[in-house]
Tab-separated table of N, CA and C in Angstrom:
chain	number	residue	atom	x	y	z
A	117	MET	N	154.633	-8.453	56.109
A	117	MET	CA	154.185	-8.562	57.477
A	117	MET	C	152.859	-7.830	57.628
A	118	ALA	N	151.876	-8.510	58.175
A	118	ALA	CA	150.566	-7.906	58.397
A	118	ALA	C	150.576	-7.108	59.696
A	119	ILE	N	149.942	-5.973	59.654
A	119	ILE	CA	149.814	-5.141	60.852
A	119	ILE	C	148.451	-5.431	61.463
A	120	ASP	N	148.454	-5.793	62.750
A	120	ASP	CA	147.170	-6.072	63.374
A	120	ASP	C	146.481	-4.755	63.718
A	121	THR	N	145.197	-4.702	63.471
A	121	THR	CA	144.414	-3.499	63.713
A	121	THR	C	143.285	-3.826	64.679
A	122	PRO	N	142.766	-2.806	65.360
A	122	PRO	CA	141.660	-3.048	66.291
A	122	PRO	C	140.452	-3.638	65.585
A	123	SER	N	139.770	-4.528	66.285
A	123	SER	CA	138.547	-5.143	65.780
A	123	SER	C	137.341	-4.426	66.372
A	124	GLU	N	136.399	-4.086	65.528
A	124	GLU	CA	135.176	-3.441	66.005
A	124	GLU	C	134.292	-4.463	66.705
A	125	SER	N	133.817	-4.110	67.894
A	125	SER	CA	132.952	-4.991	68.668
A	125	SER	C	131.545	-4.439	68.830
A	126	TRP	N	131.395	-3.113	68.779
A	126	TRP	CA	130.084	-2.475	68.960
A	126	TRP	C	130.135	-1.099	68.334
A	127	ARG	N	129.055	-0.729	67.705
A	127	ARG	CA	128.952	0.616	67.148
A	127	ARG	C	127.504	1.067	67.243
A	128	SER	N	127.338	2.270	67.740
A	128	SER	CA	126.042	2.940	67.701
A	128	SER	C	126.328	4.378	67.295
A	129	GLU	N	125.315	5.198	67.246
A	129	GLU	CA	125.565	6.605	66.899
A	129	GLU	C	126.279	7.344	68.029
A	130	ARG	N	126.352	6.741	69.208
A	130	ARG	CA	126.940	7.388	70.378
A	130	ARG	C	128.268	6.786	70.821
A	131	LEU	N	128.568	5.584	70.344
A	131	LEU	CA	129.713	4.856	70.895
A	131	LEU	C	130.304	3.914	69.858
A	132	TRP	N	131.629	3.856	69.856
A	132	TRP	CA	132.365	2.835	69.106
A	132	TRP	C	133.222	2.097	70.122
A	133	VAL	N	133.175	0.759	70.106
A	133	VAL	CA	134.009	-0.056	70.993
A	133	VAL	C	134.716	-1.100	70.152
A	134	GLY	N	136.014	-1.231	70.396
A	134	GLY	CA	136.793	-2.245	69.708
A	134	GLY	C	137.851	-2.814	70.634
A	135	THR	N	138.473	-3.887	70.185
A	135	THR	CA	139.524	-4.519	70.977
A	135	THR	C	140.791	-4.604	70.143
A	136	TRP	N	141.896	-4.562	70.836
A	136	TRP	CA	143.208	-4.698	70.196
A	136	TRP	C	144.172	-5.189	71.265
A	137	ARG	N	144.721	-6.364	71.032
A	137	ARG	CA	145.606	-6.991	72.019
A	137	ARG	C	144.904	-6.996	73.375
A	138	ASN	N	145.514	-6.427	74.433
A	138	ASN	CA	144.855	-6.457	75.742
A	138	ASN	C	144.100	-5.157	76.039
A	139	LEU	N	143.761	-4.413	74.993
A	139	LEU	CA	143.043	-3.150	75.166
A	139	LEU	C	141.607	-3.254	74.681
A	140	VAL	N	140.754	-2.493	75.351
A	140	VAL	CA	139.403	-2.227	74.883
A	140	VAL	C	139.359	-0.724	74.643
A	141	ILE	N	139.132	-0.339	73.400
A	141	ILE	CA	139.142	1.070	73.020
A	141	ILE	C	137.705	1.528	72.833
A	142	GLN	N	137.377	2.661	73.459
A	142	GLN	CA	136.027	3.210	73.393
A	142	GLN	C	136.103	4.656	72.915
A	143	CYS	N	135.192	5.032	72.035
A	143	CYS	CA	135.074	6.420	71.592
A	143	CYS	C	133.631	6.851	71.815
A	144	TRP	N	133.436	7.740	72.774
A	144	TRP	CA	132.108	8.175	73.210
A	144	TRP	C	131.748	9.520	72.597
A	145	ASP	N	130.461	9.685	72.315
A	145	ASP	CA	129.960	10.946	71.786
A	145	ASP	C	128.485	11.070	72.168
A	146	THR	N	128.033	12.262	72.380
A	146	THR	CA	126.638	12.615	72.671
A	146	THR	C	126.108	11.939	73.933
A	147	ALA	N	124.817	11.709	73.964
A	147	ALA	CA	124.157	11.195	75.169
A	147	ALA	C	124.358	9.689	75.305
A	148	VAL	N	124.700	9.267	76.499
A	148	VAL	CA	124.898	7.843	76.786
A	148	VAL	C	123.548	7.182	77.016
A	149	LYS	N	123.399	6.019	76.465
A	149	LYS	CA	122.196	5.206	76.666
A	149	LYS	C	122.612	3.897	77.328
A	150	ASN	N	121.665	3.268	78.017
A	150	ASN	CA	121.976	2.029	78.719
A	150	ASN	C	122.483	0.937	77.791
A	151	ASP	N	121.996	0.874	76.549
A	151	ASP	CA	122.488	-0.173	75.650
A	151	ASP	C	123.971	0.012	75.349
A	152	ASP	N	124.439	1.262	75.283
A	152	ASP	CA	125.865	1.518	75.078
A	152	ASP	C	126.669	1.100	76.307
A	153	LEU	N	126.179	1.443	77.472
A	153	LEU	CA	126.866	1.059	78.713
A	153	LEU	C	126.965	-0.456	78.821
A	154	GLU	N	125.873	-1.127	78.531
A	154	GLU	CA	125.841	-2.588	78.595
A	154	GLU	C	126.819	-3.185	77.582
A	155	ALA	N	126.818	-2.653	76.375
A	155	ALA	CA	127.694	-3.177	75.323
A	155	ALA	C	129.162	-2.966	75.674
A	156	ALA	N	129.505	-1.776	76.139
A	156	ALA	CA	130.899	-1.485	76.492
A	156	ALA	C	131.375	-2.416	77.601
A	157	THR	N	130.526	-2.650	78.575
A	157	THR	CA	130.882	-3.543	79.685
A	157	THR	C	130.999	-4.980	79.202
A	158	ARG	N	130.062	-5.403	78.382
A	158	ARG	CA	130.081	-6.775	77.857
A	158	ARG	C	131.365	-7.038	77.059
A	159	VAL	N	131.735	-6.088	76.211
A	159	VAL	CA	132.960	-6.247	75.418
A	159	VAL	C	134.165	-6.356	76.344
A	160	MET	N	134.226	-5.497	77.354
A	160	MET	CA	135.363	-5.521	78.274
A	160	MET	C	135.444	-6.849	79.023
A	161	VAL	N	134.349	-7.304	79.576
A	161	VAL	CA	134.345	-8.546	80.353
A	161	VAL	C	134.687	-9.743	79.467
A	162	GLU	N	134.124	-9.790	78.263
A	162	GLU	CA	134.422	-10.892	77.339
A	162	GLU	C	135.891	-10.872	76.916
A	163	HIS	N	136.404	-9.692	76.607
A	163	HIS	CA	137.804	-9.587	76.176
A	163	HIS	C	138.743	-9.954	77.323
A	164	ALA	N	138.372	-9.617	78.540
A	164	ALA	CA	139.212	-9.906	79.708
A	164	ALA	C	139.374	-11.408	79.942
A	165	LYS	N	138.469	-12.207	79.438
A	165	LYS	CA	138.600	-13.661	79.593
A	165	LYS	C	139.874	-14.169	78.913
A	166	ARG	N	140.363	-13.431	77.930
A	166	ARG	CA	141.596	-13.812	77.227
A	166	ARG	C	142.845	-13.286	77.944
A	167	PHE	N	142.648	-12.391	78.922
A	167	PHE	CA	143.775	-11.744	79.594
A	167	PHE	C	143.570	-11.792	81.107
A	168	PRO	N	144.068	-12.849	81.757
A	168	PRO	CA	143.844	-13.011	83.204
A	168	PRO	C	144.348	-11.841	84.041
A	169	GLU	N	145.350	-11.102	83.537
A	169	GLU	CA	145.869	-9.960	84.291
A	169	GLU	C	144.984	-8.726	84.131
A	170	GLY	N	143.928	-8.821	83.340
A	170	GLY	CA	142.998	-7.720	83.129
A	170	GLY	C	143.289	-6.971	81.846
A	171	VAL	N	142.305	-6.231	81.400
A	171	VAL	CA	142.440	-5.447	80.180
A	171	VAL	C	142.619	-3.973	80.522
A	172	VAL	N	143.137	-3.262	79.566
A	172	VAL	CA	143.263	-1.808	79.658
A	172	VAL	C	142.091	-1.223	78.892
A	173	THR	N	141.324	-0.361	79.534
A	173	THR	CA	140.292	0.354	78.788
A	173	THR	C	140.846	1.730	78.452
A	174	LEU	N	140.733	2.081	77.196
A	174	LEU	CA	141.199	3.372	76.706
A	174	LEU	C	139.992	4.065	76.090
A	175	ALA	N	139.469	5.054	76.796
A	175	ALA	CA	138.242	5.734	76.373
A	175	ALA	C	138.549	7.158	75.934
A	176	PHE	N	137.992	7.522	74.789
A	176	PHE	CA	138.131	8.881	74.262
A	176	PHE	C	136.793	9.587	74.376
A	177	LEU	N	136.814	10.757	74.987
A	177	LEU	CA	135.611	11.574	75.159
A	177	LEU	C	135.914	12.951	74.581
A	178	ARG	N	135.146	13.375	73.619
A	178	ARG	CA	135.376	14.713	73.063
A	178	ARG	C	134.791	15.754	74.001
A	179	ALA	N	135.545	16.782	74.300
A	179	ALA	CA	135.070	17.833	75.203
A	179	ALA	C	133.837	18.524	74.658
A	180	SER	N	133.710	18.569	73.345
A	180	SER	CA	132.530	19.208	72.761
A	180	SER	C	131.341	18.253	72.684
A	181	GLY	N	131.564	16.998	72.936
A	181	GLY	CA	130.473	16.029	72.852
A	181	GLY	C	130.580	14.970	73.917
A	182	VAL	N	131.031	15.356	75.096
A	182	VAL	CA	131.183	14.382	76.169
A	182	VAL	C	129.817	13.814	76.519
A	183	PRO	N	129.760	12.531	76.729
A	183	PRO	CA	128.476	11.887	77.001
A	183	PRO	C	127.759	12.499	78.203
A	184	SER	N	126.488	12.744	78.017
A	184	SER	CA	125.654	13.167	79.139
A	184	SER	C	124.808	11.968	79.542
A	185	MET	N	124.489	11.907	80.816
A	185	MET	CA	123.733	10.767	81.319
A	185	MET	C	122.529	11.240	82.122
A	186	GLY	N	121.444	10.532	81.947
A	186	GLY	CA	120.287	10.728	82.794
A	186	GLY	C	120.486	9.943	84.086
A	187	ASP	N	119.531	10.049	84.984
A	187	ASP	CA	119.634	9.352	86.269
A	187	ASP	C	119.754	7.834	86.097
A	188	ALA	N	118.948	7.268	85.202
A	188	ALA	CA	118.977	5.815	84.993
A	188	ALA	C	120.337	5.377	84.461
A	189	GLU	N	120.906	6.153	83.554
A	189	GLU	CA	122.207	5.803	82.983
A	189	GLU	C	123.312	5.951	84.022
A	190	ARG	N	123.243	6.994	84.832
A	190	ARG	CA	124.257	7.169	85.891
A	190	ARG	C	124.228	5.993	86.863
A	191	LYS	N	123.026	5.597	87.253
A	191	LYS	CA	122.883	4.478	88.189
A	191	LYS	C	123.420	3.191	87.566
A	192	ARG	N	123.052	2.923	86.328
A	192	ARG	CA	123.496	1.699	85.665
A	192	ARG	C	125.001	1.725	85.425
A	193	ALA	N	125.555	2.884	85.081
A	193	ALA	CA	127.005	3.001	84.874
A	193	ALA	C	127.752	2.660	86.158
A	194	ALA	N	127.275	3.147	87.288
A	194	ALA	CA	127.917	2.847	88.578
A	194	ALA	C	127.844	1.352	88.876
A	195	GLU	N	126.694	0.737	88.618
A	195	GLU	CA	126.545	-0.705	88.848
A	195	GLU	C	127.498	-1.505	87.959
A	196	LEU	N	127.553	-1.134	86.689
A	196	LEU	CA	128.409	-1.860	85.757
A	196	LEU	C	129.886	-1.667	86.080
A	197	LEU	N	130.265	-0.475	86.510
A	197	LEU	CA	131.656	-0.230	86.881
A	197	LEU	C	132.045	-1.104	88.069
A	198	GLN	N	131.186	-1.162	89.066
A	198	GLN	CA	131.464	-2.001	90.235
A	198	GLN	C	131.582	-3.470	89.845
A	199	ALA	N	130.710	-3.923	88.957
A	199	ALA	CA	130.682	-5.334	88.571
A	199	ALA	C	131.843	-5.720	87.650
A	200	SER	N	132.436	-4.746	86.967
A	200	SER	CA	133.429	-5.097	85.959
A	200	SER	C	134.860	-4.700	86.307
A	201	THR	N	135.092	-4.037	87.413
A	201	THR	CA	136.445	-3.559	87.702
A	201	THR	C	137.441	-4.700	87.883
A	202	SER	N	136.976	-5.861	88.262
A	202	SER	CA	137.914	-6.979	88.402
A	202	SER	C	138.478	-7.415	87.046
A	203	SER	N	137.805	-7.044	85.961
A	203	SER	CA	138.277	-7.370	84.609
A	203	SER	C	139.259	-6.338	84.078
A	204	MET	N	139.404	-5.233	84.801
A	204	MET	CA	140.182	-4.105	84.296
A	204	MET	C	141.533	-3.989	85.006
A	205	ARG	N	142.573	-3.913	84.215
A	205	ARG	CA	143.916	-3.673	84.754
A	205	ARG	C	144.081	-2.195	85.099
A	206	VAL	N	143.648	-1.343	84.179
A	206	VAL	CA	143.671	0.107	84.375
A	206	VAL	C	142.678	0.721	83.395
A	207	GLY	N	142.050	1.801	83.821
A	207	GLY	CA	141.172	2.568	82.950
A	207	GLY	C	141.848	3.881	82.599
A	208	VAL	N	141.986	4.143	81.314
A	208	VAL	CA	142.629	5.368	80.843
A	208	VAL	C	141.599	6.135	80.027
A	209	GLN	N	141.376	7.388	80.412
A	209	GLN	CA	140.393	8.201	79.719
A	209	GLN	C	141.059	9.453	79.176
A	210	VAL	N	140.672	9.798	77.963
A	210	VAL	CA	141.222	10.969	77.301
A	210	VAL	C	140.068	11.927	77.009
A	211	VAL	N	140.141	13.106	77.603
A	211	VAL	CA	139.200	14.177	77.284
A	211	VAL	C	140.007	15.200	76.504
A	212	GLU	N	139.861	15.135	75.193
A	212	GLU	CA	140.652	16.009	74.339
A	212	GLU	C	140.032	17.391	74.284
A	213	GLY	N	140.870	18.363	74.170
A	213	GLY	CA	140.393	19.733	74.074
A	213	GLY	C	141.111	20.622	75.064
A	214	THR	N	140.970	21.907	74.835
A	214	THR	CA	141.591	22.884	75.712
A	214	THR	C	140.495	23.770	76.286
A	215	GLY	N	140.861	24.568	77.222
A	215	GLY	CA	139.912	25.510	77.787
A	215	GLY	C	139.178	24.950	78.987
A	216	PHE	N	138.234	25.753	79.451
A	216	PHE	CA	137.551	25.463	80.699
A	216	PHE	C	136.763	24.157	80.668
A	217	VAL	N	135.970	23.949	79.624
A	217	VAL	CA	135.094	22.766	79.582
A	217	VAL	C	135.913	21.481	79.648
A	218	ALA	N	136.927	21.363	78.817
A	218	ALA	CA	137.749	20.153	78.795
A	218	ALA	C	138.465	19.961	80.132
A	219	SER	N	139.017	21.029	80.669
A	219	SER	CA	139.715	20.952	81.953
A	219	SER	C	138.757	20.556	83.075
A	220	PHE	N	137.577	21.147	83.074
A	220	PHE	CA	136.570	20.827	84.081
A	220	PHE	C	136.167	19.353	83.991
A	221	LEU	N	135.944	18.868	82.781
A	221	LEU	CA	135.534	17.469	82.608
A	221	LEU	C	136.629	16.506	83.063
A	222	ARG	N	137.881	16.827	82.773
A	222	ARG	CA	138.977	15.977	83.259
A	222	ARG	C	138.995	15.951	84.775
A	223	SER	N	138.760	17.091	85.404
A	223	SER	CA	138.734	17.157	86.868
A	223	SER	C	137.591	16.326	87.444
A	224	VAL	N	136.434	16.430	86.833
A	224	VAL	CA	135.277	15.651	87.306
A	224	VAL	C	135.554	14.158	87.188
A	225	ILE	N	136.062	13.733	86.034
A	225	ILE	CA	136.355	12.311	85.816
A	225	ILE	C	137.433	11.833	86.785
A	226	ALA	N	138.466	12.635	86.985
A	226	ALA	CA	139.522	12.259	87.927
A	226	ALA	C	138.951	12.118	89.337
A	227	GLY	N	138.070	13.002	89.708
A	227	GLY	CA	137.451	12.912	91.027
A	227	GLY	C	136.585	11.670	91.181
A	228	LEU	N	135.804	11.382	90.167
A	228	LEU	CA	134.944	10.198	90.214
A	228	LEU	C	135.753	8.909	90.220
A	229	SER	N	136.917	8.945	89.588
A	229	SER	CA	137.725	7.725	89.508
A	229	SER	C	138.234	7.281	90.872
A	230	ARG	N	138.234	8.165	91.847
A	230	ARG	CA	138.666	7.778	93.201
A	230	ARG	C	137.747	6.710	93.788
A	231	PHE	N	136.530	6.620	93.269
A	231	PHE	CA	135.569	5.649	93.795
A	231	PHE	C	135.633	4.307	93.075
A	232	SER	N	136.496	4.198	92.094
A	232	SER	CA	136.644	2.950	91.348
A	232	SER	C	137.657	2.045	92.049
A	233	LYS	N	137.399	0.756	92.000
A	233	LYS	CA	138.356	-0.207	92.560
A	233	LYS	C	139.553	-0.407	91.636
A	234	ALA	N	139.364	-0.153	90.361
A	234	ALA	CA	140.462	-0.277	89.393
A	234	ALA	C	141.173	1.067	89.281
A	235	PRO	N	142.477	1.039	89.052
A	235	PRO	CA	143.185	2.304	88.853
A	235	PRO	C	142.669	3.019	87.606
A	236	MET	N	142.541	4.330	87.698
A	236	MET	CA	142.042	5.135	86.587
A	236	MET	C	142.958	6.340	86.415
A	237	ARG	N	143.157	6.727	85.168
A	237	ARG	CA	143.949	7.922	84.852
A	237	ARG	C	143.217	8.712	83.776
A	238	VAL	N	143.344	10.021	83.828
A	238	VAL	CA	142.702	10.907	82.866
A	238	VAL	C	143.774	11.769	82.208
A	239	PHE	N	143.697	11.901	80.885
A	239	PHE	CA	144.678	12.666	80.127
A	239	PHE	C	143.987	13.637	79.180
A	240	ALA	N	144.755	14.630	78.731
A	240	ALA	CA	144.240	15.635	77.803
A	240	ALA	C	144.505	15.276	76.350
A	241	THR	N	145.467	14.396	76.108
A	241	THR	CA	145.800	14.057	74.722
A	241	THR	C	146.002	12.555	74.560
A	242	GLN	N	145.810	12.117	73.339
A	242	GLN	CA	146.062	10.722	72.989
A	242	GLN	C	147.519	10.367	73.252
A	243	SER	N	148.432	11.245	72.877
A	243	SER	CA	149.858	10.922	73.018
A	243	SER	C	150.242	10.723	74.476
A	244	GLU	N	149.697	11.539	75.389
A	244	GLU	CA	149.973	11.346	76.816
A	244	GLU	C	149.436	9.999	77.301
A	245	ALA	N	148.238	9.661	76.859
A	245	ALA	CA	147.596	8.422	77.305
A	245	ALA	C	148.353	7.188	76.819
A	246	VAL	N	148.700	7.147	75.534
A	246	VAL	CA	149.398	5.961	75.028
A	246	VAL	C	150.805	5.870	75.613
A	247	GLN	N	151.444	7.008	75.829
A	247	GLN	CA	152.766	7.007	76.470
A	247	GLN	C	152.672	6.407	77.874
A	248	PHE	N	151.650	6.788	78.637
A	248	PHE	CA	151.435	6.248	79.982
A	248	PHE	C	151.235	4.734	79.930
A	249	ILE	N	150.389	4.269	79.028
A	249	ILE	CA	150.096	2.832	78.943
A	249	ILE	C	151.373	2.045	78.653
A	250	VAL	N	152.185	2.536	77.742
A	250	VAL	CA	153.430	1.849	77.389
A	250	VAL	C	154.455	1.969	78.520
A	251	ASP	N	154.648	3.178	79.047
A	251	ASP	CA	155.643	3.391	80.107
A	251	ASP	C	155.356	2.571	81.359
A	252	GLN	N	154.080	2.392	81.671
A	252	GLN	CA	153.694	1.644	82.868
A	252	GLN	C	153.573	0.142	82.603
A	253	HIS	N	153.924	-0.272	81.406
A	253	HIS	CA	153.915	-1.693	81.018
A	253	HIS	C	152.524	-2.326	81.157
A	254	HIS	N	151.497	-1.529	80.795
A	254	HIS	CA	150.131	-2.050	80.808
A	254	HIS	C	149.812	-2.819	79.532
A	255	THR	N	150.740	-2.807	78.588
A	255	THR	CA	150.610	-3.575	77.351
A	255	THR	C	152.019	-3.939	76.896
A	256	SER	N	152.105	-4.972	76.082
A	256	SER	CA	153.411	-5.332	75.521
A	256	SER	C	153.664	-4.603	74.202
A	257	ALA	N	152.690	-3.829	73.750
A	257	ALA	CA	152.835	-3.098	72.491
A	257	ALA	C	153.881	-2.002	72.617
A	258	THR	N	154.512	-1.705	71.508
A	258	THR	CA	155.423	-0.568	71.479
A	258	THR	C	154.586	0.706	71.377
A	259	LEU	N	155.222	1.817	71.659
A	259	LEU	CA	154.545	3.107	71.533
A	259	LEU	C	154.070	3.323	70.100
A	260	ALA	N	154.904	2.975	69.143
A	260	ALA	CA	154.542	3.155	67.732
A	260	ALA	C	153.341	2.279	67.352
A	261	ASP	N	153.336	1.020	67.808
A	261	ASP	CA	152.223	0.119	67.480
A	261	ASP	C	150.914	0.578	68.116
A	262	LEU	N	150.966	0.988	69.378
A	262	LEU	CA	149.752	1.444	70.057
A	262	LEU	C	149.245	2.736	69.422
A	263	THR	N	150.132	3.641	69.112
A	263	THR	CA	149.733	4.891	68.454
A	263	THR	C	149.082	4.591	67.108
A	264	ARG	N	149.680	3.689	66.349
A	264	ARG	CA	149.132	3.306	65.044
A	264	ARG	C	147.732	2.683	65.207
A	265	ALA	N	147.535	1.850	66.211
A	265	ALA	CA	146.230	1.216	66.443
A	265	ALA	C	145.162	2.262	66.778
A	266	VAL	N	145.503	3.206	67.636
A	266	VAL	CA	144.545	4.243	68.010
A	266	VAL	C	144.273	5.169	66.825
A	267	ASP	N	145.302	5.503	66.081
A	267	ASP	CA	145.105	6.320	64.879
A	267	ASP	C	144.180	5.615	63.896
A	268	ASP	N	144.301	4.292	63.786
A	268	ASP	CA	143.436	3.515	62.909
A	268	ASP	C	141.974	3.644	63.333
A	269	VAL	N	141.731	3.581	64.633
A	269	VAL	CA	140.357	3.732	65.142
A	269	VAL	C	139.815	5.109	64.773
A	270	HIS	N	140.581	6.140	65.039
A	270	HIS	CA	140.120	7.494	64.734
A	270	HIS	C	139.898	7.685	63.234
A	271	ALA	N	140.727	7.096	62.406
A	271	ALA	CA	140.531	7.191	60.955
A	271	ALA	C	139.239	6.500	60.534
A	272	ARG	N	138.923	5.374	61.127
A	272	ARG	CA	137.672	4.673	60.822
A	272	ARG	C	136.459	5.529	61.186
A	273	LEU	N	136.573	6.212	62.308
A	273	LEU	CA	135.433	7.005	62.772
A	273	LEU	C	135.215	8.256	61.932
A	274	ARG	N	136.242	8.723	61.286
A	274	ARG	CA	136.106	9.894	60.409
A	274	ARG	C	135.461	9.531	59.071
A	275	ARG	N	135.568	8.231	58.697
A	275	ARG	CA	134.969	7.767	57.445
A	275	ARG	C	133.493	7.468	57.689
A	276	PRO	N	132.642	7.707	56.700
A	276	PRO	CA	131.233	7.331	56.850
A	276	PRO	C	131.105	5.823	56.961
A	277	SER	N	130.186	5.370	57.817
A	277	SER	CA	130.013	3.917	57.988
A	277	SER	C	129.048	3.341	56.999
């Protein structure tokens, strides 16, 4: 039996985006650029065409390397979020890490998510996020399958490209 794994859709030095079943998985690092924002949105909108009920976006942001944005990127991110929320079933973001910085970033993201038309949730760990997605029936994947898919993405990112 073959195990399905996430497919890579976009990669830059700042962002990895892939798809798996009804999920769009994003791994962000360093400074955000408009080409990354455009690519992440394009992948989500294109993938959503296969899933009329919308896709789940699962974004990982490292607390030590959370994306920073300039004014142009912030403006474009807001525009793209407004234009693409109809494609999203739920947005799940994981800011991994402990301590003040990680906690502060989760609070900021949770606060900003109130302005999104799509439901958004923020978690501190991968396990909390995948448990939420499965428990809320945002995917038909089992907890083990979703965990394995996300672990596969993280393993790819640890290997040199």
